[in-house]
PDB file of C-alpha atoms in Angstrom:
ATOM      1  CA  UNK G  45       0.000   0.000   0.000  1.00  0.00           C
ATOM      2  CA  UNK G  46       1.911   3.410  -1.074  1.00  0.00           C
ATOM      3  CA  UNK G  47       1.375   6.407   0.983  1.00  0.00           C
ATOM      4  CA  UNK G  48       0.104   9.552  -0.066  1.00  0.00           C
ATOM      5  CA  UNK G  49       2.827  11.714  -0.238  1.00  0.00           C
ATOM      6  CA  UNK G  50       0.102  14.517   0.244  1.00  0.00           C
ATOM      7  CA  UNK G  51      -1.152  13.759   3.561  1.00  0.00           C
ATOM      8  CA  UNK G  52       2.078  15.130   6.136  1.00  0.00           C
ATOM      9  CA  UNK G  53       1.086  13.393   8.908  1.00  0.00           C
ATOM     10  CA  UNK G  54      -1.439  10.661  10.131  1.00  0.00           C
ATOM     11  CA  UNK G  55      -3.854  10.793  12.503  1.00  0.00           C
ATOM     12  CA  UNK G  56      -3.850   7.003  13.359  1.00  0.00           C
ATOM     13  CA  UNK G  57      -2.397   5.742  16.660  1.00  0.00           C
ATOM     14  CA  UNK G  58       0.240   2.452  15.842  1.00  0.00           C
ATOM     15  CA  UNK G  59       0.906   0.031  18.415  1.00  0.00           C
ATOM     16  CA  UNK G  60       4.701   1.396  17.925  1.00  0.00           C
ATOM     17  CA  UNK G  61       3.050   4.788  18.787  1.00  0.00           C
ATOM     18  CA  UNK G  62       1.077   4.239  21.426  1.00  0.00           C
ATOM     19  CA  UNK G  63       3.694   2.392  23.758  1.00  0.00           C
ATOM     20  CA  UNK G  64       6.263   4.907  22.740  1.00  0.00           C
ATOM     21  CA  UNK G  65       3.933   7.667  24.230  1.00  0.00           C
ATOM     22  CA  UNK G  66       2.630   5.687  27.068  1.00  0.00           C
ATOM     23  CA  UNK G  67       6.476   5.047  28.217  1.00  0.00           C
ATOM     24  CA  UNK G  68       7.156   8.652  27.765  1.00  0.00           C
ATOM     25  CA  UNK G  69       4.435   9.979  29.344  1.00  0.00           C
ATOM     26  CA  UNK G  70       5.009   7.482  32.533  1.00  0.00           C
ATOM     27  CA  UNK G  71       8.431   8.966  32.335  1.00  0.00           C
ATOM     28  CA  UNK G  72       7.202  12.316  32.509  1.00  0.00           C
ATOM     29  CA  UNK G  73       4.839  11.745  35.409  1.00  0.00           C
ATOM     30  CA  UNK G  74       7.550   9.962  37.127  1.00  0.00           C
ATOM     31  CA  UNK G  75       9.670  13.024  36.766  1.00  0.00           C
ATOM     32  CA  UNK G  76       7.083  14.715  38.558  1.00  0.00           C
ATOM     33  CA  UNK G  77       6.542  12.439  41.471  1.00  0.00           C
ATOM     34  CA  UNK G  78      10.459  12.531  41.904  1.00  0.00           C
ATOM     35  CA  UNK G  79      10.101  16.365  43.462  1.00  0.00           C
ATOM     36  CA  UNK G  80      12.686  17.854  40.939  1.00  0.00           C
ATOM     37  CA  UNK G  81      10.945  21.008  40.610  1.00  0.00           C
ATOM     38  CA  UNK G  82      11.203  24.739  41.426  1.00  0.00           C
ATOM     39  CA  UNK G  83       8.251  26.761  42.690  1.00  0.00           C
ATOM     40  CA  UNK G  84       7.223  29.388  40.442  1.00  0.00           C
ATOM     41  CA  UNK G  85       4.271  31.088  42.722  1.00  0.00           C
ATOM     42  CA  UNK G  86       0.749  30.992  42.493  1.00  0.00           C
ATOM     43  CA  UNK G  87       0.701  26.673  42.376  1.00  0.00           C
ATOM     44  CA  UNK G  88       3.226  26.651  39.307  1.00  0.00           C
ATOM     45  CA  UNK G  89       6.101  24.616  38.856  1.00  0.00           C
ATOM     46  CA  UNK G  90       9.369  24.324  36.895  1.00  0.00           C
ATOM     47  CA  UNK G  91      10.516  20.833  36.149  1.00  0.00           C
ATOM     48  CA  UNK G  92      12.155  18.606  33.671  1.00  0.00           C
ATOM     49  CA  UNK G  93       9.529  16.275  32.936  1.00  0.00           C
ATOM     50  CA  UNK G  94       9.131  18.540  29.673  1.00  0.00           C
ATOM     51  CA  UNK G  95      12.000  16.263  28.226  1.00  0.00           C
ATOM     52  CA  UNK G  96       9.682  13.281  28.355  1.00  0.00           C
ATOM     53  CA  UNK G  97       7.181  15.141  26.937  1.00  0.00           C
ATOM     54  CA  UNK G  98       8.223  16.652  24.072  1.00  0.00           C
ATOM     55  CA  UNK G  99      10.187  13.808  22.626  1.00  0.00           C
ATOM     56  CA  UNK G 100       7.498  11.686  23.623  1.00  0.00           C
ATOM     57  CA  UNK G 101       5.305  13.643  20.912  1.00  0.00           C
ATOM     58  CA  UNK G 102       8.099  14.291  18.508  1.00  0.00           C
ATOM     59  CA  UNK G 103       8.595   9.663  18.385  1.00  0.00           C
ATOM     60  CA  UNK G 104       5.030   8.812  18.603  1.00  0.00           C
ATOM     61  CA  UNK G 105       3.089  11.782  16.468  1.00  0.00           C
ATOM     62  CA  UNK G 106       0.464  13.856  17.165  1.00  0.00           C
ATOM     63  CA  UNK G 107      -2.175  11.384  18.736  1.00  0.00           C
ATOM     64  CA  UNK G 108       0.893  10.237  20.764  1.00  0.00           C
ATOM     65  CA  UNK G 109       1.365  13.448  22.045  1.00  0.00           C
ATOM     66  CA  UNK G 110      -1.843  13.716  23.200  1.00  0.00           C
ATOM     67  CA  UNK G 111      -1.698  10.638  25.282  1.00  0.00           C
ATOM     68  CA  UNK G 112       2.043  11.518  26.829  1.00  0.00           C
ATOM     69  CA  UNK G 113       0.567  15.058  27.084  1.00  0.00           C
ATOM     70  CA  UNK G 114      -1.944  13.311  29.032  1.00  0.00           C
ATOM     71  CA  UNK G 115      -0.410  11.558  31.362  1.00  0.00           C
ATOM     72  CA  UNK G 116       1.959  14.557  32.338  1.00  0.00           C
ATOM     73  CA  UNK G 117      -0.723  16.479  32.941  1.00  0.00           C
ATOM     74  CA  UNK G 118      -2.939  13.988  35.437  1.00  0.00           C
ATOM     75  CA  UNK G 119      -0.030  14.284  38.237  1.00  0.00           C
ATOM     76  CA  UNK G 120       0.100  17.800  38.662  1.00  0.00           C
ATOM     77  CA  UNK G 121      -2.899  20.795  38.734  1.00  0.00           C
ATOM     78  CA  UNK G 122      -4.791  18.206  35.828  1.00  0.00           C
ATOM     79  CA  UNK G 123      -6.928  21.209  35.806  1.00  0.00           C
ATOM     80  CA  UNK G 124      -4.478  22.990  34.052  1.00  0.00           C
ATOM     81  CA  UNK G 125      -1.930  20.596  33.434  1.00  0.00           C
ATOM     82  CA  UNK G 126      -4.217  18.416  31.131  1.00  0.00           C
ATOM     83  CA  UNK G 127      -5.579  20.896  28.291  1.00  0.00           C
ATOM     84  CA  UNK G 128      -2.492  23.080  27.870  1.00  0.00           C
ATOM     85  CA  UNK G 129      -0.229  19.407  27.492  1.00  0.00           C
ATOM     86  CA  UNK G 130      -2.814  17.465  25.221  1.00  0.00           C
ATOM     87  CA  UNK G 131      -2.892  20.542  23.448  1.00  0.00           C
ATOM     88  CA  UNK G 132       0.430  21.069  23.156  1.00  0.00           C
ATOM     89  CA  UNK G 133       1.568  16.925  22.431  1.00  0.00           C
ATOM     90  CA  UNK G 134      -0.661  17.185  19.567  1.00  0.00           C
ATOM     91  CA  UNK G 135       1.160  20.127  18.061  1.00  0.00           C
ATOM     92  CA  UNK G 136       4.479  19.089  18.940  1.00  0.00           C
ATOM     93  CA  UNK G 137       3.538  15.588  17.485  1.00  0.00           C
ATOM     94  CA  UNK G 138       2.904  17.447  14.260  1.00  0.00           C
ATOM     95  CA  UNK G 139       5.632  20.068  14.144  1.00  0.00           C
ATOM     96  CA  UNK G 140       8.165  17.070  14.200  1.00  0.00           C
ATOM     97  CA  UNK G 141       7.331  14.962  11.576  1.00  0.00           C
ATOM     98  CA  UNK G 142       7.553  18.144   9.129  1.00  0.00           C
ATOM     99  CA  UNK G 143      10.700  19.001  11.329  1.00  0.00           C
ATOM    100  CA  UNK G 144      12.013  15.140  10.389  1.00  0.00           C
ATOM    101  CA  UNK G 145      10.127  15.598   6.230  1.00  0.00           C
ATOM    102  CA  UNK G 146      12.227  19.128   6.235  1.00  0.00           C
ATOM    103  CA  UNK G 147      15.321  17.562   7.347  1.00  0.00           C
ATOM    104  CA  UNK G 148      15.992  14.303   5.502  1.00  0.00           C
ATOM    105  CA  UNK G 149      18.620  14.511   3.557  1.00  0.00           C
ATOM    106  CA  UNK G 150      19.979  17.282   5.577  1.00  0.00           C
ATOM    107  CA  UNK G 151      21.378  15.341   8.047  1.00  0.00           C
ATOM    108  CA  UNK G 152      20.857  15.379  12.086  1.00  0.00           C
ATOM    109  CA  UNK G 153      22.553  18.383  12.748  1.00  0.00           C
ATOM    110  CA  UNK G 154      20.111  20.591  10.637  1.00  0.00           C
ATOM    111  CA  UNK G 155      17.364  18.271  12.457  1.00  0.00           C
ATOM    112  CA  UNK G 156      18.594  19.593  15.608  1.00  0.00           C
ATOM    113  CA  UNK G 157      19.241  22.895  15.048  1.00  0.00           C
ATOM    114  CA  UNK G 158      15.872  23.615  13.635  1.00  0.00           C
ATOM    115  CA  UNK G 159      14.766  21.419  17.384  1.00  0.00           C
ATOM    116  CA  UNK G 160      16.503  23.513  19.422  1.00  0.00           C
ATOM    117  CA  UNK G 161      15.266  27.012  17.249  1.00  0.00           C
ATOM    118  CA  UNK G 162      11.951  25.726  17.381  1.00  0.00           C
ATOM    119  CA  UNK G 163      11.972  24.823  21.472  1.00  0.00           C
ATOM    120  CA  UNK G 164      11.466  28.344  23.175  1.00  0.00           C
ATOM    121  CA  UNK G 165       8.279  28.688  20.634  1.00  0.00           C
ATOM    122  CA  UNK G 166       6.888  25.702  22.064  1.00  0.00           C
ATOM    123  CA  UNK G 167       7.560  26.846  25.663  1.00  0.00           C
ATOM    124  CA  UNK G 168       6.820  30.144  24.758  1.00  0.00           C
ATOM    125  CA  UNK G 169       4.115  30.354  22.108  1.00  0.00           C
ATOM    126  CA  UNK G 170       2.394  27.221  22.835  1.00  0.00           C
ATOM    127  CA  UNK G 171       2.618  25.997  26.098  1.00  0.00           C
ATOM    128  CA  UNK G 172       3.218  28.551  28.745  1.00  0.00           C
ATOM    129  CA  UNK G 173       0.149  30.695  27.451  1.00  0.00           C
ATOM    130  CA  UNK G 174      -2.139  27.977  26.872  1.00  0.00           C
ATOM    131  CA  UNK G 175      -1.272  27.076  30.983  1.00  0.00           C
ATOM    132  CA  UNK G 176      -1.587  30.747  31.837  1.00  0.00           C
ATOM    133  CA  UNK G 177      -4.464  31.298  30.185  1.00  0.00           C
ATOM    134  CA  UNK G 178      -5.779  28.817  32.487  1.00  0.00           C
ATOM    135  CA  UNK G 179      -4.324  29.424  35.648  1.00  0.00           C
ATOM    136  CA  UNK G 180      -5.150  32.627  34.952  1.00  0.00           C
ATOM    137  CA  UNK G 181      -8.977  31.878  35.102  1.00  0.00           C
ATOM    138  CA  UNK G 182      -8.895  29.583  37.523  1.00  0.00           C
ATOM    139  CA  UNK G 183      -6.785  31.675  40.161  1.00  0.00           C
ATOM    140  CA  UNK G 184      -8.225  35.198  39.006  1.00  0.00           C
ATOM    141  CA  UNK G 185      -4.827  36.711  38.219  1.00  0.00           C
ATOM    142  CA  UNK G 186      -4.659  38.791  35.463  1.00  0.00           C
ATOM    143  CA  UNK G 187      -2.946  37.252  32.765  1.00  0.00           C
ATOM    144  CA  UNK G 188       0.103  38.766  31.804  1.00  0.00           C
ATOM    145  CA  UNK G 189       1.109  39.502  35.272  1.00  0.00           C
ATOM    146  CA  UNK G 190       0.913  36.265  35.961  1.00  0.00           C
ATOM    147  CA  UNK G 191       2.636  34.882  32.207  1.00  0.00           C
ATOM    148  CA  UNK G 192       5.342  37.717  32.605  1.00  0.00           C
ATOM    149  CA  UNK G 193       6.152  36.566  36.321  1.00  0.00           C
ATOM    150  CA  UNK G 194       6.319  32.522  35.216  1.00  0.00           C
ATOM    151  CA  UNK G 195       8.100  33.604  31.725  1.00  0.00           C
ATOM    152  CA  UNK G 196      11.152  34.345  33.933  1.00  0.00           C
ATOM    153  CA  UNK G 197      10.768  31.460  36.297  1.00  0.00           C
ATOM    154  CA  UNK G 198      10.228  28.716  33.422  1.00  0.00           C
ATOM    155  CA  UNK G 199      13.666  29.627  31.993  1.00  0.00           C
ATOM    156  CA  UNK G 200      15.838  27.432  33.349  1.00  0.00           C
ATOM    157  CA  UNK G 201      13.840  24.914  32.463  1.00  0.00           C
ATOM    158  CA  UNK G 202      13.183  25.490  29.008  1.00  0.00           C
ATOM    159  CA  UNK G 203      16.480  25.706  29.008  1.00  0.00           C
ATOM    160  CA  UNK G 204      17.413  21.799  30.236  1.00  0.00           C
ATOM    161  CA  UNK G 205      14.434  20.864  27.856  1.00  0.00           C
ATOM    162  CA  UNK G 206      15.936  22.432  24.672  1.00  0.00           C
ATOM    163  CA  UNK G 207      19.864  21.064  25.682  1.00  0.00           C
ATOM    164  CA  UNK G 208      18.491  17.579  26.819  1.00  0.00           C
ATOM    165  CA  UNK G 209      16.538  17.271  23.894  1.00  0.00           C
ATOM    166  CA  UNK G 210      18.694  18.915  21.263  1.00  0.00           C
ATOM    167  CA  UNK G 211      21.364  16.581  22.277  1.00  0.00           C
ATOM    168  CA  UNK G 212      19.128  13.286  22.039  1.00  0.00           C
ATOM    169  CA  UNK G 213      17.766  14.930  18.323  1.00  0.00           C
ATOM    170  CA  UNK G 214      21.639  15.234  17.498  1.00  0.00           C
ATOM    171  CA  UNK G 215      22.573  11.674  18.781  1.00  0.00           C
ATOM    172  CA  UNK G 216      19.869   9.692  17.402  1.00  0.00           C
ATOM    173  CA  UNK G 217      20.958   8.109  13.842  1.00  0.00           C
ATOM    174  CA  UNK G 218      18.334   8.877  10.805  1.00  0.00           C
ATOM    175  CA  UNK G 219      16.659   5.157  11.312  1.00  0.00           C
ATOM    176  CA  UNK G 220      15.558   6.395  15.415  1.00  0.00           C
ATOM    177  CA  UNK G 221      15.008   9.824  15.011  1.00  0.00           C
ATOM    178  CA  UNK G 222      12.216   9.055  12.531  1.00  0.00           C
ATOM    179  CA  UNK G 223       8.704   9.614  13.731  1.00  0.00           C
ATOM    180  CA  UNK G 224       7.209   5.989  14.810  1.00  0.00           C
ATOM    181  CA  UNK G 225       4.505   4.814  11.988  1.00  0.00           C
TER     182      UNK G 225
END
């Protein structure tokens, strides 16, 4: 059966897929449950398990994302934790298999590169307002206050998340860094 070379990415969950996100995501929540994290204020928190999570949804796609976006987010404030990270698995899911398209042929230094450009957008752009947003109507803080004051905070670990990361992108050869089908 060919593929359409159309259609970027599927939205079908493998059995590849699926464990690949449900290891990540355990790894994430684990993470959580270890107490490596920094208080930001206001019930927020700074921690690594962002590793798990966004190469969890890079390997297993965009429907994997959603399920290791899921399980990071049940451990900690699900009430916020759970939209912005399903959101934001999805996404990241999708971003990296036209990240991988883009890049093959270009080697795994251009892959990472573009990872480690593209990182700070997803903490950024994506995540950290769709978790504001949030918090901020749950906890009745205004909004960018409250994203200004975390902004800062989150730093250092956007930080870890885009060296961590960028590393494993750079270290994987072409036949693992592939999105899982």
């Amino acid at each position: 059966m060919r593929k359409d070379p159309s259609r970027i990415f599927s939205l079908r969950l493998s059995l590849r897929q699926f464990l690949a996100a449900l290891s990540f995501g355990t790894l994430a929540a684990l993470t959580l449950f270890s107490g490596l994290a920094v208080p930001l204020g206001h019930g927020l928190m700074a921690e690594p398990s962002e590793v798990f999570v966004t190469l969890g949804a890079a390997f297993s796609g965009p429907i994997g994302g959603i399920i290791v976006g899921l399980l990071q987010g049940v451990v900690y404030a699900p009430e916020r934790n759970i939209p912005s990270h399903v959101l934001a698995g999805f996404l990241w899911g999708a971003w990296y298999v036209v990240l991988y398209r883009w890049s093959l042929g270009k080697g795994r230094w251009a892959r990472a590169a573009l990872w480690a450009a593209s990182v700070p957008v997803y903490y950024y752009v994506l995540l950290l307002p769709l978790h504001i947003a949030i918090a901020s109507a749950t906890l009745g803080v205004p909004f960018l206050s409250l994203f200004l004051e975390t902004a800062e905070g989150v730093l250092p670990e956007m930080v870890c998340t885009l060296l961590v990361t960028s590393a494993v992108i750079a270290a994987l050869p072409e036949r693992w860094a592939a999105p899982l089908e």
